[in-house]
Tab-separated table of C-alpha atoms in Angstrom:
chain	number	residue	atom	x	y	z
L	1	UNK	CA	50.793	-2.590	-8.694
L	2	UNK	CA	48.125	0.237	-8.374
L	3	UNK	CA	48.492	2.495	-5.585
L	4	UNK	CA	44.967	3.671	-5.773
L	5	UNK	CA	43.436	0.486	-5.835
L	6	UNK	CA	43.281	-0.456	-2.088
L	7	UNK	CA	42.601	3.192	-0.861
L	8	UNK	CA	39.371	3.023	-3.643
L	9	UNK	CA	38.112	-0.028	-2.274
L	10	UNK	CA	38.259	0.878	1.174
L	11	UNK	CA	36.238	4.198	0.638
L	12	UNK	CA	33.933	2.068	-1.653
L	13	UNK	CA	33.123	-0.738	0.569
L	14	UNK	CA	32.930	1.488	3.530
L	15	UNK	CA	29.672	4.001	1.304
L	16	UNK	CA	28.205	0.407	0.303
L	17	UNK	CA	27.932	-0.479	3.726
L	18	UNK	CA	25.998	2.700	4.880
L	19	UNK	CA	28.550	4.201	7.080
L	20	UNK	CA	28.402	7.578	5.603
L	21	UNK	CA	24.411	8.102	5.063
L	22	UNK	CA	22.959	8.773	9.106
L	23	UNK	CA	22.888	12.420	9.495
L	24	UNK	CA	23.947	11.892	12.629
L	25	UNK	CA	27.719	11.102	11.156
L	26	UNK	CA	27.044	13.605	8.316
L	27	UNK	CA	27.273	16.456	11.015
L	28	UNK	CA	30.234	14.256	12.663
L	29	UNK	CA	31.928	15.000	9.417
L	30	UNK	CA	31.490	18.696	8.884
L	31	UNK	CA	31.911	19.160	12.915
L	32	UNK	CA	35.590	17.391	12.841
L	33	UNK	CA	35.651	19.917	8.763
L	34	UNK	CA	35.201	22.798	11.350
L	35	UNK	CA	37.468	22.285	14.032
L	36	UNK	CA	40.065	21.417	11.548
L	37	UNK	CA	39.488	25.249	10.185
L	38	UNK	CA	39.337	26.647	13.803
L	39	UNK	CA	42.290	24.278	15.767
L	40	UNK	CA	44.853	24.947	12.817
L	41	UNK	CA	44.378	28.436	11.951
L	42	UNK	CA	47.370	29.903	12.067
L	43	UNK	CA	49.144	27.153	10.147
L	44	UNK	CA	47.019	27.185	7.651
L	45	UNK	CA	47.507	31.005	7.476
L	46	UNK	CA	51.490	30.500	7.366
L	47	UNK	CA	50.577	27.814	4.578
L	48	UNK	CA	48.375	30.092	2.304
L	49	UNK	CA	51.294	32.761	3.039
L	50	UNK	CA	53.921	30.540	1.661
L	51	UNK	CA	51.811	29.072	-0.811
L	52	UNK	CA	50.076	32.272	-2.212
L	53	UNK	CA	50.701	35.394	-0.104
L	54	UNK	CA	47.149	35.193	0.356
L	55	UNK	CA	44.880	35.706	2.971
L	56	UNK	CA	40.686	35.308	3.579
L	57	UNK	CA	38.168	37.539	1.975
L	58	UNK	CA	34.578	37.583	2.553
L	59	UNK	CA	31.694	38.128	-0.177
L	60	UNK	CA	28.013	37.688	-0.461
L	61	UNK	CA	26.340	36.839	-3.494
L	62	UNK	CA	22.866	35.627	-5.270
L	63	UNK	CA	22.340	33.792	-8.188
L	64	UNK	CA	20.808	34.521	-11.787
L	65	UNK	CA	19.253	32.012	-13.876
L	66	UNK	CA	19.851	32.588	-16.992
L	67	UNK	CA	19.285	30.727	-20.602
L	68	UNK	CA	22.456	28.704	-22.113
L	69	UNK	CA	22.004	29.474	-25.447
L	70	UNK	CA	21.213	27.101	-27.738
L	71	UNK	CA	19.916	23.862	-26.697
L	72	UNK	CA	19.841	20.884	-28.848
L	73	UNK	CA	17.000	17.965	-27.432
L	74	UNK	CA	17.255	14.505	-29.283
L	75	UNK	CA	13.758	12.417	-28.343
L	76	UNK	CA	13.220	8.963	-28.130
L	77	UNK	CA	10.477	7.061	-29.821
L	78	UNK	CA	8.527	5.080	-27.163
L	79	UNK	CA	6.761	7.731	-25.841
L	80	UNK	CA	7.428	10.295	-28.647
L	81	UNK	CA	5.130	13.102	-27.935
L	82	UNK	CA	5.571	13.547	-24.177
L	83	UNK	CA	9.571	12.692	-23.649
L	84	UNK	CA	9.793	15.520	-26.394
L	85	UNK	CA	7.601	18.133	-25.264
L	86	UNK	CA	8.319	17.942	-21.487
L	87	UNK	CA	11.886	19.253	-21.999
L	88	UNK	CA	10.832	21.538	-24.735
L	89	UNK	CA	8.594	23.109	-22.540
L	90	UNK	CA	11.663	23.429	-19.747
L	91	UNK	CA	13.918	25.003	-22.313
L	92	UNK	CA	11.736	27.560	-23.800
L	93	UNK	CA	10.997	28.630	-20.562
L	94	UNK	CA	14.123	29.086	-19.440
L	95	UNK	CA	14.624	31.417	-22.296
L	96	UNK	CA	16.854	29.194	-24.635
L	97	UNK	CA	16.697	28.718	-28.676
L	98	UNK	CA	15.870	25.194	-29.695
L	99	UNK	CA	16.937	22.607	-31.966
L	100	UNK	CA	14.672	19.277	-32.230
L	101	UNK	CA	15.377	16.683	-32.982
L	102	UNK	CA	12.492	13.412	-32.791
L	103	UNK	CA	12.855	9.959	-33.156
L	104	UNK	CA	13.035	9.173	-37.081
L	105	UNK	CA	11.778	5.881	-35.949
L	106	UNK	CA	7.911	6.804	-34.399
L	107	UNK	CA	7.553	8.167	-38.100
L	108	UNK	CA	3.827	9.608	-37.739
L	109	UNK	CA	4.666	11.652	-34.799
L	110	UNK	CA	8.168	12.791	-36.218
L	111	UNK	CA	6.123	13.815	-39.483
L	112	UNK	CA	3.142	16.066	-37.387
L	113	UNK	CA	6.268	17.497	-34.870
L	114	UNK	CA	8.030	18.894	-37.955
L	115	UNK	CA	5.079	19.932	-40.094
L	116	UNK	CA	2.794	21.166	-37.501
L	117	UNK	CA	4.500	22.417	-34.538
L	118	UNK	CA	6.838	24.983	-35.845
L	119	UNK	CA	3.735	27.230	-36.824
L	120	UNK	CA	2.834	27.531	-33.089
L	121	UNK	CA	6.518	29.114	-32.503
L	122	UNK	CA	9.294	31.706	-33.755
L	123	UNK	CA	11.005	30.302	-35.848
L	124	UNK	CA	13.868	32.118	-35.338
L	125	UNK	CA	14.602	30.497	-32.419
L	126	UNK	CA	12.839	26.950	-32.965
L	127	UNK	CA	13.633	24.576	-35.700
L	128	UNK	CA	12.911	20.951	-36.316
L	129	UNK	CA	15.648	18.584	-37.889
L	130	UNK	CA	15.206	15.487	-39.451
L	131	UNK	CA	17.065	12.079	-39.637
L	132	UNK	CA	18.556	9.134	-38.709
L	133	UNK	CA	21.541	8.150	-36.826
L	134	UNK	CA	23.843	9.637	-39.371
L	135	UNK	CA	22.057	12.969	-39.608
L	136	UNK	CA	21.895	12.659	-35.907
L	137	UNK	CA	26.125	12.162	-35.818
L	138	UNK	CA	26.348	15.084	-38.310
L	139	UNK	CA	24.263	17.686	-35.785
L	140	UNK	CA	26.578	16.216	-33.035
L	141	UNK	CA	29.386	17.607	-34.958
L	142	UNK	CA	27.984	21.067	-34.248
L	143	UNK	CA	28.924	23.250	-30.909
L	144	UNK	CA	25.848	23.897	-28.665
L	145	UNK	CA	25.413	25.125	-25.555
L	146	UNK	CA	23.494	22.336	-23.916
L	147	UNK	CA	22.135	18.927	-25.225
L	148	UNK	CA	19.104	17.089	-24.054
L	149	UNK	CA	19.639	13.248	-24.855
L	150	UNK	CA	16.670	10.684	-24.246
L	151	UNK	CA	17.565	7.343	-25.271
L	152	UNK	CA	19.652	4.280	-24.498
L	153	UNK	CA	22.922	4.163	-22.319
L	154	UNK	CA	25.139	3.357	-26.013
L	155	UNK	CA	24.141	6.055	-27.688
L	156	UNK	CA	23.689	8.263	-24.547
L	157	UNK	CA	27.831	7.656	-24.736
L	158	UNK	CA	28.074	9.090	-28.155
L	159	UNK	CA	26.117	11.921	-26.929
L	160	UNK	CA	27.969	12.472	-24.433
L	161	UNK	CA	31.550	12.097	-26.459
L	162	UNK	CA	30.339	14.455	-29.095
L	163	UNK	CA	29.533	17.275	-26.198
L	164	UNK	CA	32.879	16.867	-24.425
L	165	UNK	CA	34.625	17.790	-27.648
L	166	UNK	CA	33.226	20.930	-27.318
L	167	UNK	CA	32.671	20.744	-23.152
L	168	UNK	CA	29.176	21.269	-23.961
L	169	UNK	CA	26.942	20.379	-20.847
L	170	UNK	CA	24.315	17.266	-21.184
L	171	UNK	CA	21.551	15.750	-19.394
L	172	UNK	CA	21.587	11.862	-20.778
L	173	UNK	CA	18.174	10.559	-19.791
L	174	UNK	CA	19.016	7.072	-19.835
L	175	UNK	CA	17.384	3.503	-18.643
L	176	UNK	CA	18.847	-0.014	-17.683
L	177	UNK	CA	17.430	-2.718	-15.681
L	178	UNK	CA	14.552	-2.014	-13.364
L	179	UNK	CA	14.726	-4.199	-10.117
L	180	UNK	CA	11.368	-5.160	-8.384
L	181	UNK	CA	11.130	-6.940	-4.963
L	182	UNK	CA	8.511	-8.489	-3.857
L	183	UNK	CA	8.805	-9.819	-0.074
L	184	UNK	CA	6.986	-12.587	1.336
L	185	UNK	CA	4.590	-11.084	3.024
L	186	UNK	CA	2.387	-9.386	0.308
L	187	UNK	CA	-0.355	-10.095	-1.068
L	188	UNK	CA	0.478	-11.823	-4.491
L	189	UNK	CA	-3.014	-10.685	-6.541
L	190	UNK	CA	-2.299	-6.412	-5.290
L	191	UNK	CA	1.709	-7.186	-5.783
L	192	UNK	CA	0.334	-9.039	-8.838
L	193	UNK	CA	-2.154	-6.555	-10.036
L	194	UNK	CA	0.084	-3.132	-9.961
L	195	UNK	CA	2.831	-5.264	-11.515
L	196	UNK	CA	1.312	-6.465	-14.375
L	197	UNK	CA	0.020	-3.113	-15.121
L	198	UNK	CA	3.217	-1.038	-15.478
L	199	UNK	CA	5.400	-3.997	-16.665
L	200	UNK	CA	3.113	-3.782	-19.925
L	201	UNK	CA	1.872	-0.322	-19.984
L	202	UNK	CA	2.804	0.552	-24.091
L	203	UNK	CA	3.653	-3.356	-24.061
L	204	UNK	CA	7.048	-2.896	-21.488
L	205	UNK	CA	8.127	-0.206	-24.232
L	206	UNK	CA	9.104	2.362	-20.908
L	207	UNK	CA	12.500	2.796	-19.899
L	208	UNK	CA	11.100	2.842	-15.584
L	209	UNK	CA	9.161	-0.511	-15.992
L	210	UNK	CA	10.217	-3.252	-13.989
L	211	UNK	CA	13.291	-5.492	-15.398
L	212	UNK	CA	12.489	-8.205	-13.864
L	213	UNK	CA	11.431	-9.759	-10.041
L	214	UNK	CA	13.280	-10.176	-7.248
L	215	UNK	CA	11.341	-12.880	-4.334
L	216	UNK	CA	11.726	-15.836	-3.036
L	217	UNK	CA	10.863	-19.090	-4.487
L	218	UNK	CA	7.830	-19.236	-2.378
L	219	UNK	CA	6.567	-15.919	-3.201
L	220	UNK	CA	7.495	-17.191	-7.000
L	221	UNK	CA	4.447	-19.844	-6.661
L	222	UNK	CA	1.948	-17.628	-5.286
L	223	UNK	CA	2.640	-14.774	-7.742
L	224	UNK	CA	2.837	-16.696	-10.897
L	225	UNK	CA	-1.281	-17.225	-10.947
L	226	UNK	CA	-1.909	-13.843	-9.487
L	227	UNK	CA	0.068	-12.139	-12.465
L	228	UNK	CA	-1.953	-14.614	-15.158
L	229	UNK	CA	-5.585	-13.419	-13.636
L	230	UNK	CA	-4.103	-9.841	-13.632
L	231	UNK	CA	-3.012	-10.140	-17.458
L	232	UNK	CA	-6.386	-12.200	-18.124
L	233	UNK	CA	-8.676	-9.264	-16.831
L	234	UNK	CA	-6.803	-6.788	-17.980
L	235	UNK	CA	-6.440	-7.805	-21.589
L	236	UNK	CA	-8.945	-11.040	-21.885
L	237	UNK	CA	-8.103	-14.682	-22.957
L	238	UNK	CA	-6.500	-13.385	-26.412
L	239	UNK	CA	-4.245	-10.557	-25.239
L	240	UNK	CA	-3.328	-10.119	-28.994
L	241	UNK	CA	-6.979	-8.822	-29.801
L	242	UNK	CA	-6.898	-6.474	-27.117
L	243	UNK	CA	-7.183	-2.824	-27.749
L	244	UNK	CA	-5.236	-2.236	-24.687
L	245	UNK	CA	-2.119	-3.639	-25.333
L	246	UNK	CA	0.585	-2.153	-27.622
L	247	UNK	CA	2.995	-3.356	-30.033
L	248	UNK	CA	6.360	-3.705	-30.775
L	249	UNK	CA	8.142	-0.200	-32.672
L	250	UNK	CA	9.326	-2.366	-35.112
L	251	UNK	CA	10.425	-5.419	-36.821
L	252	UNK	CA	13.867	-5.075	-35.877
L	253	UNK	CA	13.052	-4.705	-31.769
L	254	UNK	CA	10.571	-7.476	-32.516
L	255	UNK	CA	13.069	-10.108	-33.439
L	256	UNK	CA	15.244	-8.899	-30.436
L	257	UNK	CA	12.764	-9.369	-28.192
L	258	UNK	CA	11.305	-12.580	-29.623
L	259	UNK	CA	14.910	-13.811	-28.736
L	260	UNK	CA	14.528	-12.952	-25.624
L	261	UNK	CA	11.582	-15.552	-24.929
L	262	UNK	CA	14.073	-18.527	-25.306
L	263	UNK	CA	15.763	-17.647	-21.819
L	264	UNK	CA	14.640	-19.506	-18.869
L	265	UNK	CA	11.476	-20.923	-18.751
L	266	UNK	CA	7.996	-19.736	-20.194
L	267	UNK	CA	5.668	-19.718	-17.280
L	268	UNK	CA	3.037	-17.439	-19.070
L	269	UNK	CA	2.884	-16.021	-22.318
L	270	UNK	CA	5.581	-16.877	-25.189
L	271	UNK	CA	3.217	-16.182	-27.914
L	272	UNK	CA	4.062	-13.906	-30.941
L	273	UNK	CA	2.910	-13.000	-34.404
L	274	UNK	CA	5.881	-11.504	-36.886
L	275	UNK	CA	3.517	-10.032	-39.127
L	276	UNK	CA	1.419	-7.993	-36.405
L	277	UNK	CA	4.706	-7.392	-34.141
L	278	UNK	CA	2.810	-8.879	-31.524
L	279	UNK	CA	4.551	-10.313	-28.128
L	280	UNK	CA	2.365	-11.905	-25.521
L	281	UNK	CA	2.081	-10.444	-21.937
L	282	UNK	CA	5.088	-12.984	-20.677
L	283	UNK	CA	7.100	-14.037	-17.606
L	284	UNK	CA	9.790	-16.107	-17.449
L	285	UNK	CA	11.379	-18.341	-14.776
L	286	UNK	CA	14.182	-20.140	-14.045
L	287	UNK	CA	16.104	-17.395	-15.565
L	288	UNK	CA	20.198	-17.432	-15.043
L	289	UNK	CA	22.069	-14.463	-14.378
L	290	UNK	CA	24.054	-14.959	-17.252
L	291	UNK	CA	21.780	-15.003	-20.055
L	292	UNK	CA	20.509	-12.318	-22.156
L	293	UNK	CA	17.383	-11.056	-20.602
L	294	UNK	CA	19.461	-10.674	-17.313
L	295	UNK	CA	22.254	-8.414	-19.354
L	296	UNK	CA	20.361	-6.138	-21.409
L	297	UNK	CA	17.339	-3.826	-20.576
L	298	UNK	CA	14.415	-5.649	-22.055
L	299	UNK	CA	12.152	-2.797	-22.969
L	300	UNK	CA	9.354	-5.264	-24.106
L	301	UNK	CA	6.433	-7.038	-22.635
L	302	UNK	CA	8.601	-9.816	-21.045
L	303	UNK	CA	8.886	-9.850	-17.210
L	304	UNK	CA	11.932	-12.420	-15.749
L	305	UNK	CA	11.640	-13.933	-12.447
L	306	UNK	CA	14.960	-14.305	-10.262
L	307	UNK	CA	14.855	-15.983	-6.829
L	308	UNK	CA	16.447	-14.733	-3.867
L	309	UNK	CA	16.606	-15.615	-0.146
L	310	UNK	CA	15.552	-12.537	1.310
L	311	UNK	CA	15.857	-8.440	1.448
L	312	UNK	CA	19.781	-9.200	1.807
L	313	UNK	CA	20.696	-11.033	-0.798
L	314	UNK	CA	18.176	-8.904	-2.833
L	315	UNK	CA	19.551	-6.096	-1.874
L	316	UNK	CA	23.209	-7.635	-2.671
L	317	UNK	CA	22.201	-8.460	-6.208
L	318	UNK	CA	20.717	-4.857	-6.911
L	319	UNK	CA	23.741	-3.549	-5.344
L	320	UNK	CA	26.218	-5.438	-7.584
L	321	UNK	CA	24.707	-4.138	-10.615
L	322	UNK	CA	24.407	-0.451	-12.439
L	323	UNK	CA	22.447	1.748	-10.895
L	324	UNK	CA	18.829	1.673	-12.046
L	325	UNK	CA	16.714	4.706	-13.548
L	326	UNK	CA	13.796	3.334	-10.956
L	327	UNK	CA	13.623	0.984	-8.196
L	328	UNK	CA	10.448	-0.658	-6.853
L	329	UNK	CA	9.814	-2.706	-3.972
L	330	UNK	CA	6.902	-4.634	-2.285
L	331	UNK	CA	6.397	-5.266	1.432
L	332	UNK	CA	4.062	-5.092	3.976
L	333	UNK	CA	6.484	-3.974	5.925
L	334	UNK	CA	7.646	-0.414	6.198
L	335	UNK	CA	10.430	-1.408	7.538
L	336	UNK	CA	11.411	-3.527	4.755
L	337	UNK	CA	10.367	-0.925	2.090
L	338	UNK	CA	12.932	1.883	3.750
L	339	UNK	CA	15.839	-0.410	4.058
L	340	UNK	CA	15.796	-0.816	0.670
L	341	UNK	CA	15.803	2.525	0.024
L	342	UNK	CA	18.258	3.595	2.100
L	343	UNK	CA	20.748	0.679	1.412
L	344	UNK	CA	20.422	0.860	-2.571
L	345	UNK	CA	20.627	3.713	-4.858
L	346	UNK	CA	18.392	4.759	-8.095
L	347	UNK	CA	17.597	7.606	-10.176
L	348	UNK	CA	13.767	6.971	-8.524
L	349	UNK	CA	12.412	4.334	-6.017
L	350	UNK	CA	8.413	3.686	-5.443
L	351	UNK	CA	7.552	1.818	-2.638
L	352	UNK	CA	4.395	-0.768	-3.137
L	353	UNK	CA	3.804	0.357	-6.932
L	354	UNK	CA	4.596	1.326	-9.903
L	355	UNK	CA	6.227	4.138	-11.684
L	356	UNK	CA	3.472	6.801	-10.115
L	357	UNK	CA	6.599	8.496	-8.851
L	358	UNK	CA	7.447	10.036	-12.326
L	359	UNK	CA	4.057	11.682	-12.816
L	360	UNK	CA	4.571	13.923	-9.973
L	361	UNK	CA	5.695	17.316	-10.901
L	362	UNK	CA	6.974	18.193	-7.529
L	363	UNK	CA	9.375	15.148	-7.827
L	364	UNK	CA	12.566	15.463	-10.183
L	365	UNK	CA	13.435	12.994	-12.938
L	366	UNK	CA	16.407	10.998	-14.201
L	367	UNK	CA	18.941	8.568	-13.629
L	368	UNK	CA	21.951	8.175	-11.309
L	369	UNK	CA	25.179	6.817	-12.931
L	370	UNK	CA	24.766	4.481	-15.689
L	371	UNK	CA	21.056	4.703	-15.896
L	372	UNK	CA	21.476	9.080	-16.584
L	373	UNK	CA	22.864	12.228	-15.978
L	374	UNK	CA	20.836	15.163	-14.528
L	375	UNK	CA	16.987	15.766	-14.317
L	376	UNK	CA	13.568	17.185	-14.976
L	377	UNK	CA	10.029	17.574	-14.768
L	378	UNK	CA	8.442	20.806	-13.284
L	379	UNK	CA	10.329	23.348	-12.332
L	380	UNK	CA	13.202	20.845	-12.518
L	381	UNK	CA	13.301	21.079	-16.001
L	382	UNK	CA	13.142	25.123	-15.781
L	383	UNK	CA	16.408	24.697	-14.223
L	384	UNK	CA	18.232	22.157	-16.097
L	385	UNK	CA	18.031	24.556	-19.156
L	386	UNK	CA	19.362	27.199	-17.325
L	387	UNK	CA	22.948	28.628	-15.953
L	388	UNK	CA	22.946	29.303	-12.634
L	389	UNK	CA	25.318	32.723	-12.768
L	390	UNK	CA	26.844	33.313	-9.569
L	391	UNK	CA	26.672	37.990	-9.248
L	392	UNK	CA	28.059	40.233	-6.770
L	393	UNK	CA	26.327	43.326	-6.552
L	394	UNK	CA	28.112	45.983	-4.537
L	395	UNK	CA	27.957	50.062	-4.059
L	396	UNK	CA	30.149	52.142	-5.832
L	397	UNK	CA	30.417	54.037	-2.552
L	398	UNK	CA	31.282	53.049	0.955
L	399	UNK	CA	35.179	52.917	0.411
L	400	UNK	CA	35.708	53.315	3.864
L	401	UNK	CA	33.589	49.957	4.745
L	402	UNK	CA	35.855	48.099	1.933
L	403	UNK	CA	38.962	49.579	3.207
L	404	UNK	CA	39.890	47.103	6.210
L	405	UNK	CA	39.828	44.386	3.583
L	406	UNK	CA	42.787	45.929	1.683
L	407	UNK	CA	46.554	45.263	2.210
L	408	UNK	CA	48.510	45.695	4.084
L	409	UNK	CA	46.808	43.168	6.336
L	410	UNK	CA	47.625	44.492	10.238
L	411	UNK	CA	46.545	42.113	13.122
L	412	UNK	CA	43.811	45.077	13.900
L	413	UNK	CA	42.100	44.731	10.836
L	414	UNK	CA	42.436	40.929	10.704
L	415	UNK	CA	39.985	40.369	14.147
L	416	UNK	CA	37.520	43.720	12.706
L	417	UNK	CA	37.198	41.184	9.151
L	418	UNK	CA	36.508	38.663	11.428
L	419	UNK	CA	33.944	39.911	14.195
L	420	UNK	CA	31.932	41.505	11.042
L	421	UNK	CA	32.091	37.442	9.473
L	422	UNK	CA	30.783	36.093	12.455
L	423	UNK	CA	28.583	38.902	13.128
L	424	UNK	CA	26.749	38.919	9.599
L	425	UNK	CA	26.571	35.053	9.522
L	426	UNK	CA	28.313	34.859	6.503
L	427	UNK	CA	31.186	31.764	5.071
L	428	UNK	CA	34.526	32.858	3.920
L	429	UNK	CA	36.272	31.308	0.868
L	430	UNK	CA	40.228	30.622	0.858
L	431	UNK	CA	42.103	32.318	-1.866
């Protein structure tokens, strides 16, 4: 029998219900925190004295941000310029030495990145490496101070098993399934319209895209011929002649994804072309829970449609799932849209659109969970690369300020330590 179990789902079912996210019990919390402190002093005095011989002492401090050393980024390949410059920029800033290493599968980028970009910076504290995943494995070997990971939640795990070898610190930007609700009350061609445009955007090749659709069966019928005059204006009667629409990396996510099309039902779309690693613009329906477009992230131009009651249940299907790198949902309703928000969590949530939340620089980046570890963008990603140092500056002179502080500790010069806390405004930490 486990003697944690019942205690773990107790504290778990009470967060998923919301109990512990109005402010308004928040301060409850640290209120009831602070009493305890005040209404058991002197035990917990006697306590420390048993424990420790210890008593309080009081310090100020600031912080320093300062580089970790050397920093080793490993980019992805579906958007292989920007997802490996954006942290670059962060960790040069922040004063760090760089080792980069791009996806070996976007070759033409991965070619101009290590031929071109190391003449725009010192080398001797920049380098390019290249590689696959063995090459990659082999660098992993290797201590570094920090390690930027981009990529998919299996290999984010070797990542992250390499670094603890070495306790080396990681942001793992990762991805997973993308839920989208659309309540009843929208308007299917807008819901439609913004859909459609970031569930292909570099043909569904984005790790925030929608997953797939959570609405009601209604909602389902109305939607299904708004999203095929969204796709027809957008990319014309032959999507695969469009300029606008992207293809598949390669042959081996191709046949992946081609798999993918026998799930469900094909309510637009289906088409593909091997040879030109073409995928229609598609959306499915009548998709089961269980099947494989439902249990893997489908980074791909294929959009599944699941049917739900209503804001519970979707909000009880999202909820019994991993945590998603982005959230979306549709409603007329603010109402709706903030419930949703406040009774699910993501690594980012957008309320009536797309991913537009990402391209704010104000607005930090990554996932929560399994969908990533830590963020950036902005001065986010000025921070991420660097070590928030924790100083204590203090006069050599002054003794006789510091003296009351040392031992031994008379009742006197217990109440003058703590009149000059309370006085200065300042927290105490228990040694």
């Amino acid at each position: 029998m486990d003697p944690f179990e019942d205690t773990l789902r107790r504290l778990r079912e009470t967060f998923h219900a919301g109990h512990t996210r109005p402010a308004e019990f928040r301060a409850a919390q640290l209120r009831g925190l602070g009493h305890f402190l005040q209404d058991n002093k002197q035990l917990l005095h006697d306590a420390l004295a048993q424990d420790l011989h210890k008593a309080t002492q009081l310090d100020s401090a600031f912080i320093r941000k300062e580089p970790f050393g050397l920093v080793l980024i490993i980019a992805p390949w579906n958007y292989p310029l920007n997802l490996t410059l954006v942290p670059l920029v962060g960790a040069l800033a922040a004063g760090n030495c760089v080792v980069l290493k791009p996806s070996e599968i976007s070759k033409s980028i991965e070619k101009v990145l290590a031929e071109e970009l190391p003449r725009y910076l010192d080398q001797s504290c920049f380098a390019v490496v290249l590689g696959g995943p063995q090459e990659t494995g082999q660098l992993l070997e290797h201590r570094f101070d920090y390690i930027f990971f981009t990529g998919s939640p299996r290999v984010g795990k070797i990542v992250m098993t390499a670094a603890a070898k070495h306790l080396t610190p990681v942001t793992l930007e990762l991805g997973g399934k993308n839920p989208c609700y659309v309540d009843d009350n929208c308007d299917p061609q807008i819901v439609a319209n913004r859909v459609a445009w970031f569930r292909y955007f570099n043909a569904g090749q984005t790790c925030v895209a929608p997953d797939y659709l959570l609405c009601s069966p209604e909602m389902q019928e109305r939607l299904l011929p708004a999203l095929q005059s969204a796709i027809t204006r957008f990319y014309g009667n032959d999507p695969q002649s469009s300029p606008n629409l992207g293809r598949i990396i390669n042959q081996k996510q191709f046949q992946r994804l081609r798999a993918l099309l026998g799930c469900g039902r094909v309510a637009i779309g289906g088409q593909s072309d091997e040879c030109d690693r073409y995928i229609a613009p598609t959306v499915l329906v009548d998709v089961q829970e269980t099947e494989p477009v439902m249990q893997e992230e489908i980074f791909g131009p294929i959009l599944p449609i699941v049917n739900v009651r209503g804001v519970d249940e979707a909000i009880e299907f999202i909820n019994q799932r991993e945590k998603p790198l982005a959230l979306y949902a549709f409603s007329n309703s603010s109402q709706v849209v903030r419930r949703i928000l406040a009774q699910t969590s993501s690594g980012g949530f957008c309320g009536n659109d797309g991913f537009m939340h990402m391209t704010l620089a104000s607005l930090p980046f990554g996932g929560v969970g399994a969908s990533g570890i830590g963020r950036y963008h902005g001065k986010f990603s000025f921070d991420t690369f660097s070590h928030h140092r924790a100083c204590l500056l203090r006069s050599p002179g002054m003794e006789k300020l510091n003296a009351i502080r040392y031992p031994p500790h008379s009742p006197r010069r217990l109440r003058v330590l703590l009149v000059a806390m309370e006085a200065r405004g300042c927290s105490c930490t228990l040694l």
